[in-house]
mmCIF file of C-alpha atoms in Angstrom:
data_model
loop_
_atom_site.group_PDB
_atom_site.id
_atom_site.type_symbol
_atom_site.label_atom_id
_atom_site.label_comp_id
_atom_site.label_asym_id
_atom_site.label_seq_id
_atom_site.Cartn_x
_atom_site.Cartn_y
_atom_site.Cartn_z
ATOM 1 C CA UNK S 22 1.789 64.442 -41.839
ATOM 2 C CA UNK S 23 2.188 60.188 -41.774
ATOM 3 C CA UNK S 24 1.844 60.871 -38.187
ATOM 4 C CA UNK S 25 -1.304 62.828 -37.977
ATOM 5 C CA UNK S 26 -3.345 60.398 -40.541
ATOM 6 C CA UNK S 27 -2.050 57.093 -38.575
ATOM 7 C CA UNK S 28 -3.741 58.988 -35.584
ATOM 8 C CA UNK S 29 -6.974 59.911 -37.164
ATOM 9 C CA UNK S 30 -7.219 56.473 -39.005
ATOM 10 C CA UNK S 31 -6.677 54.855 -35.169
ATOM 11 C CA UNK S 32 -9.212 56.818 -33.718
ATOM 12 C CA UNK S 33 -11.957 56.253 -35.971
ATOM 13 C CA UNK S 34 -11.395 52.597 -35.489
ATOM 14 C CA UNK S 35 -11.659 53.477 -31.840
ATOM 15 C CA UNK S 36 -15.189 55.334 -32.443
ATOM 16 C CA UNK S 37 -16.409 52.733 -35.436
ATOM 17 C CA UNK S 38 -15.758 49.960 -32.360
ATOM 18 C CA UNK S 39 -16.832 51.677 -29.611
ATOM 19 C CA UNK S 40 -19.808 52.211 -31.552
ATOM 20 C CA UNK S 41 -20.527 48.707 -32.773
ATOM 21 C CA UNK S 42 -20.172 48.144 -28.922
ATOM 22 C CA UNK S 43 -22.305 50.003 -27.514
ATOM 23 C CA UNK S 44 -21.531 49.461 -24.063
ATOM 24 C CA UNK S 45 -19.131 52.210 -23.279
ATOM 25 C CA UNK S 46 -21.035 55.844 -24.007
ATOM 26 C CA UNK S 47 -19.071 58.239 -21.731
ATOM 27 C CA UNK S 48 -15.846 56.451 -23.649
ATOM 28 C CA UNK S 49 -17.429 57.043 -27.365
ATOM 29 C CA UNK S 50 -18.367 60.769 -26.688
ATOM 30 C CA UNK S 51 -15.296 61.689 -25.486
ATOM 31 C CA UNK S 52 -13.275 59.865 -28.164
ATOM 32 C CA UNK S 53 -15.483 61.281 -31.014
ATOM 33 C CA UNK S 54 -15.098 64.394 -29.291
ATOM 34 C CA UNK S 55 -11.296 64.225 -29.523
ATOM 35 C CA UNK S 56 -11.405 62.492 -33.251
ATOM 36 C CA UNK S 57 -13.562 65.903 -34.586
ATOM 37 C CA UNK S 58 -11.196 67.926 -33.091
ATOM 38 C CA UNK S 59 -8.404 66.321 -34.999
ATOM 39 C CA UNK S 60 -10.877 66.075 -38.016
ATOM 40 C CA UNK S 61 -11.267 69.710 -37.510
ATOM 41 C CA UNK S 62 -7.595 70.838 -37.446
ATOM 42 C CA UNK S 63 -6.914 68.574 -40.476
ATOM 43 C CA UNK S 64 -9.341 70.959 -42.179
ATOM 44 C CA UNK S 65 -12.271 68.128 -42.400
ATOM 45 C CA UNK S 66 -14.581 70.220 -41.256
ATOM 46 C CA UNK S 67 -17.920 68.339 -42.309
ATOM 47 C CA UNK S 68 -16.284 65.052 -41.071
ATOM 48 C CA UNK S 69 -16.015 66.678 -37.591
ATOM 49 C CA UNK S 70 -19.689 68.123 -37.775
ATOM 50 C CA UNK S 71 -20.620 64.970 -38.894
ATOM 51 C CA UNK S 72 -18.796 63.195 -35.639
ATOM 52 C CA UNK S 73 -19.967 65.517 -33.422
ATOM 53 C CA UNK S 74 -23.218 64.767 -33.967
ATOM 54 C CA UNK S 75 -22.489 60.941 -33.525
ATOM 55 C CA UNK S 76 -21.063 62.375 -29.714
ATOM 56 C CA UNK S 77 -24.129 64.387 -29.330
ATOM 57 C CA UNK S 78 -27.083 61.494 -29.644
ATOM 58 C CA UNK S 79 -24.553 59.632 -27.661
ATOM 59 C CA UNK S 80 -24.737 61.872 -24.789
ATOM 60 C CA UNK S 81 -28.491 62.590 -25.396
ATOM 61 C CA UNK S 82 -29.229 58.581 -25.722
ATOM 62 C CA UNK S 83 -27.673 58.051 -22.948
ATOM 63 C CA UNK S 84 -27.245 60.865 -20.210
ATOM 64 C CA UNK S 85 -30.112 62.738 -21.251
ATOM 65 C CA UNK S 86 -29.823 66.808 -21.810
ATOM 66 C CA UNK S 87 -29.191 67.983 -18.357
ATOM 67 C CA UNK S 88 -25.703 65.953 -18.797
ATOM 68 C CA UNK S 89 -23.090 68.811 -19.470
ATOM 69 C CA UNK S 90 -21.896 67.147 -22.267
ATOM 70 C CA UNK S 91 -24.830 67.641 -24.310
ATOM 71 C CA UNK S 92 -24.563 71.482 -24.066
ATOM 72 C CA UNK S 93 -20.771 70.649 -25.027
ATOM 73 C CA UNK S 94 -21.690 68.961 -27.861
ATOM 74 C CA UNK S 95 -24.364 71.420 -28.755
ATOM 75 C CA UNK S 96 -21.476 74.654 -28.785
ATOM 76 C CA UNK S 97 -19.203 72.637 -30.733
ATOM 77 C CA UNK S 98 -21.781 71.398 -33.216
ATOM 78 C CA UNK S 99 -22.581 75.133 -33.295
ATOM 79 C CA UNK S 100 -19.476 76.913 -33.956
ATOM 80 C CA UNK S 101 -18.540 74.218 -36.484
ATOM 81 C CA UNK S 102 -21.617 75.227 -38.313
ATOM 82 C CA UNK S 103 -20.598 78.829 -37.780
ATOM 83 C CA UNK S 104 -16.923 77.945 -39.353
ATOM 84 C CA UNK S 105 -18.819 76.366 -42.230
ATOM 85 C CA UNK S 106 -21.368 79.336 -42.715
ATOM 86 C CA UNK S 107 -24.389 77.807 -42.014
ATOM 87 C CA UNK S 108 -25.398 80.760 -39.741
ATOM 88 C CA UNK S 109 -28.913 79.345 -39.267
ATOM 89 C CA UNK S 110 -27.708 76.150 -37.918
ATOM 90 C CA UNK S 111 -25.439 78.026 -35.482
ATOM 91 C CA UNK S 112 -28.023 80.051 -34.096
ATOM 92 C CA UNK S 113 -30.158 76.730 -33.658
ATOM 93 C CA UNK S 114 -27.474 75.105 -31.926
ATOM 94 C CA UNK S 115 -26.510 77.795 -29.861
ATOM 95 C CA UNK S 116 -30.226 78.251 -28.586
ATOM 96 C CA UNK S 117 -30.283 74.913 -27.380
ATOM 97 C CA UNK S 118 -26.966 75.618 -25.959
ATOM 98 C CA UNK S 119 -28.603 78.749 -24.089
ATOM 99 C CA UNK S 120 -31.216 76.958 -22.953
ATOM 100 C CA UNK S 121 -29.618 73.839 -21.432
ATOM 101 C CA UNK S 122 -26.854 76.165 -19.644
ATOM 102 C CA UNK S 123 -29.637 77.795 -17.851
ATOM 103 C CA UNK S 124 -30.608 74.787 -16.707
ATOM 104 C CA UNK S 125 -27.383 73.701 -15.515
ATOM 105 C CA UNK S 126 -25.677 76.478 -14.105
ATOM 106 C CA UNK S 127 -28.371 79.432 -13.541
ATOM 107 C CA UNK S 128 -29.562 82.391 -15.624
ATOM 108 C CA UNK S 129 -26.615 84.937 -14.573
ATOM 109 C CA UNK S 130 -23.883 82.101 -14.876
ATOM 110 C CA UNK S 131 -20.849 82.889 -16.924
ATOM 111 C CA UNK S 132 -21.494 80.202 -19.490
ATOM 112 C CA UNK S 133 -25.193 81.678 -20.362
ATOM 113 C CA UNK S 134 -23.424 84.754 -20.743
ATOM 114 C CA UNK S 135 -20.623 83.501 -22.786
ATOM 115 C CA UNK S 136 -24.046 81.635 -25.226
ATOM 116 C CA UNK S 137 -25.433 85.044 -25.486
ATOM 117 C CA UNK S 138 -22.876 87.012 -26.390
ATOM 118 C CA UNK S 139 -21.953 84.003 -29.133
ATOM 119 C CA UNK S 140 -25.725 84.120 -30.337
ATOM 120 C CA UNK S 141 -25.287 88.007 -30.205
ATOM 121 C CA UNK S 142 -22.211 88.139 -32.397
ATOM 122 C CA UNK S 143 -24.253 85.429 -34.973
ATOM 123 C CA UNK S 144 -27.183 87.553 -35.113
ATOM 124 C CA UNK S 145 -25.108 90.767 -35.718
ATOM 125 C CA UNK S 146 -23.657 88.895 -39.029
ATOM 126 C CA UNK S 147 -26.888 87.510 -40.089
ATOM 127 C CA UNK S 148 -27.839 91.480 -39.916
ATOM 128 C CA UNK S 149 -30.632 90.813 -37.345
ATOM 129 C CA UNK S 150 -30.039 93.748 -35.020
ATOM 130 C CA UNK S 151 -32.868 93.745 -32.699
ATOM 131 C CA UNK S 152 -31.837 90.004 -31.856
ATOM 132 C CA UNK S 153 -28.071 90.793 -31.190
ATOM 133 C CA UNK S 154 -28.922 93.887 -29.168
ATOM 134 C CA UNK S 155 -30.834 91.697 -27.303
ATOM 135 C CA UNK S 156 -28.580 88.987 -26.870
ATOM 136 C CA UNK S 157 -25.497 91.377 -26.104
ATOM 137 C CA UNK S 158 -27.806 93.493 -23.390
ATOM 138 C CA UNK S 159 -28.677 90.189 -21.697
ATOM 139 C CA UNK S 160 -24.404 88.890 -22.116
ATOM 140 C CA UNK S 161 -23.327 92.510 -20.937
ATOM 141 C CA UNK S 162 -25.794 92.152 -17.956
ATOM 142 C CA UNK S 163 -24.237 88.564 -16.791
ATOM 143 C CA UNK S 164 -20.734 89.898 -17.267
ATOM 144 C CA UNK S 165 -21.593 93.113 -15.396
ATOM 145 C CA UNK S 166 -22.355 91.120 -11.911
ATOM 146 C CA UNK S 167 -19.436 89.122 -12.836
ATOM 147 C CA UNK S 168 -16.910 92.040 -12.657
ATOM 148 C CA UNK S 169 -15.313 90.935 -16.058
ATOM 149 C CA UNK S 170 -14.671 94.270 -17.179
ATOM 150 C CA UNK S 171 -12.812 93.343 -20.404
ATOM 151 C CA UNK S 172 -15.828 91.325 -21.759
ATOM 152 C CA UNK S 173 -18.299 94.269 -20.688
ATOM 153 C CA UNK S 174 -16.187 96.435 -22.832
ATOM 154 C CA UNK S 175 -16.155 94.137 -26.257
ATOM 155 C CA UNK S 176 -20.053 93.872 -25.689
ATOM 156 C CA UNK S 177 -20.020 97.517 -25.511
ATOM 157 C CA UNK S 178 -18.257 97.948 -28.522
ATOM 158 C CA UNK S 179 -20.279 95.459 -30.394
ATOM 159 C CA UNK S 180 -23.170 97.275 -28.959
ATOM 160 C CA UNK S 181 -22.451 101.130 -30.679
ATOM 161 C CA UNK S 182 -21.771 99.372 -34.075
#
């Protein structure tokens, strides 16, 4: 346990300098990145959130939102706000998420269909039906042309519920 603190003490000195820098941005997202997932194992959830977001206006300062690692950011932001409850957030986060990967990769790409099925599943919880259904048609569609049977089958399942 000694171990793990030293780390995470040695890494947010890494991120408070890098920061105070501001020279290095590609350096400081990915060592935030890697600091809230330790954060996040540790069980310090809403310090990881809170890092994450430090990676995110990083990237988005600096690369602008067609860099991959804003939609990166975005999904982790979002699932950490999942893990936390906050399903509003999430679903927030996630359409961003959607939206950017679109950009990136293509309507029918894997990772829009991987977003959907994610905002599908959050919807389902938040009991707004019509919106998952609509999410998990558009994920099941993706995954479909993609020949990734066992996904197609979990969407189906999530889709007779």
């Amino acid at each position: 346990a000694g171990e793990i603190q030293d780390a995470l003490r040695l890494q947010e000195a890494a991120v408070a300098r890098l920061r105070t820098l501001d020279r290095f941005p590609a350096l400081l997202t990915a060592a935030a990145q890697r600091l809230a997932e330790w954060q996040e194992q540790v069980g310090r959830d809403h310090d990881a959130l809170q890092t994450l977001e430090v990676a995110e206006k990083v990237v988005v300062d600096n690369c602008g939102l067609d860099d991959p690692r804003a939609a990166k950011a975005k999904r982790d932001i979002a699932l950490l706000h999942l893990k936390l409850g906050d399903h509003q957030a999430a679903l927030k986060y996630l359409a961003d998420v959607e939206y950017l990967e679109r950009r990136l990769h293509g309507a029918s790409s894997l990772a829009v269909g991987r977003t959907l099925k994610a905002l599908g599943t959050v919807y389902m919880v938040s009991s707004n039906v019509a919106e998952a259904e609509n999410c998990f048609v558009g994920a099941l569609a993706i995954f479909e042309s993609h020949q990734k049977t066992q996904v197609v089958e979990e969407i189906k399942a999530k889709l007779h519920h």
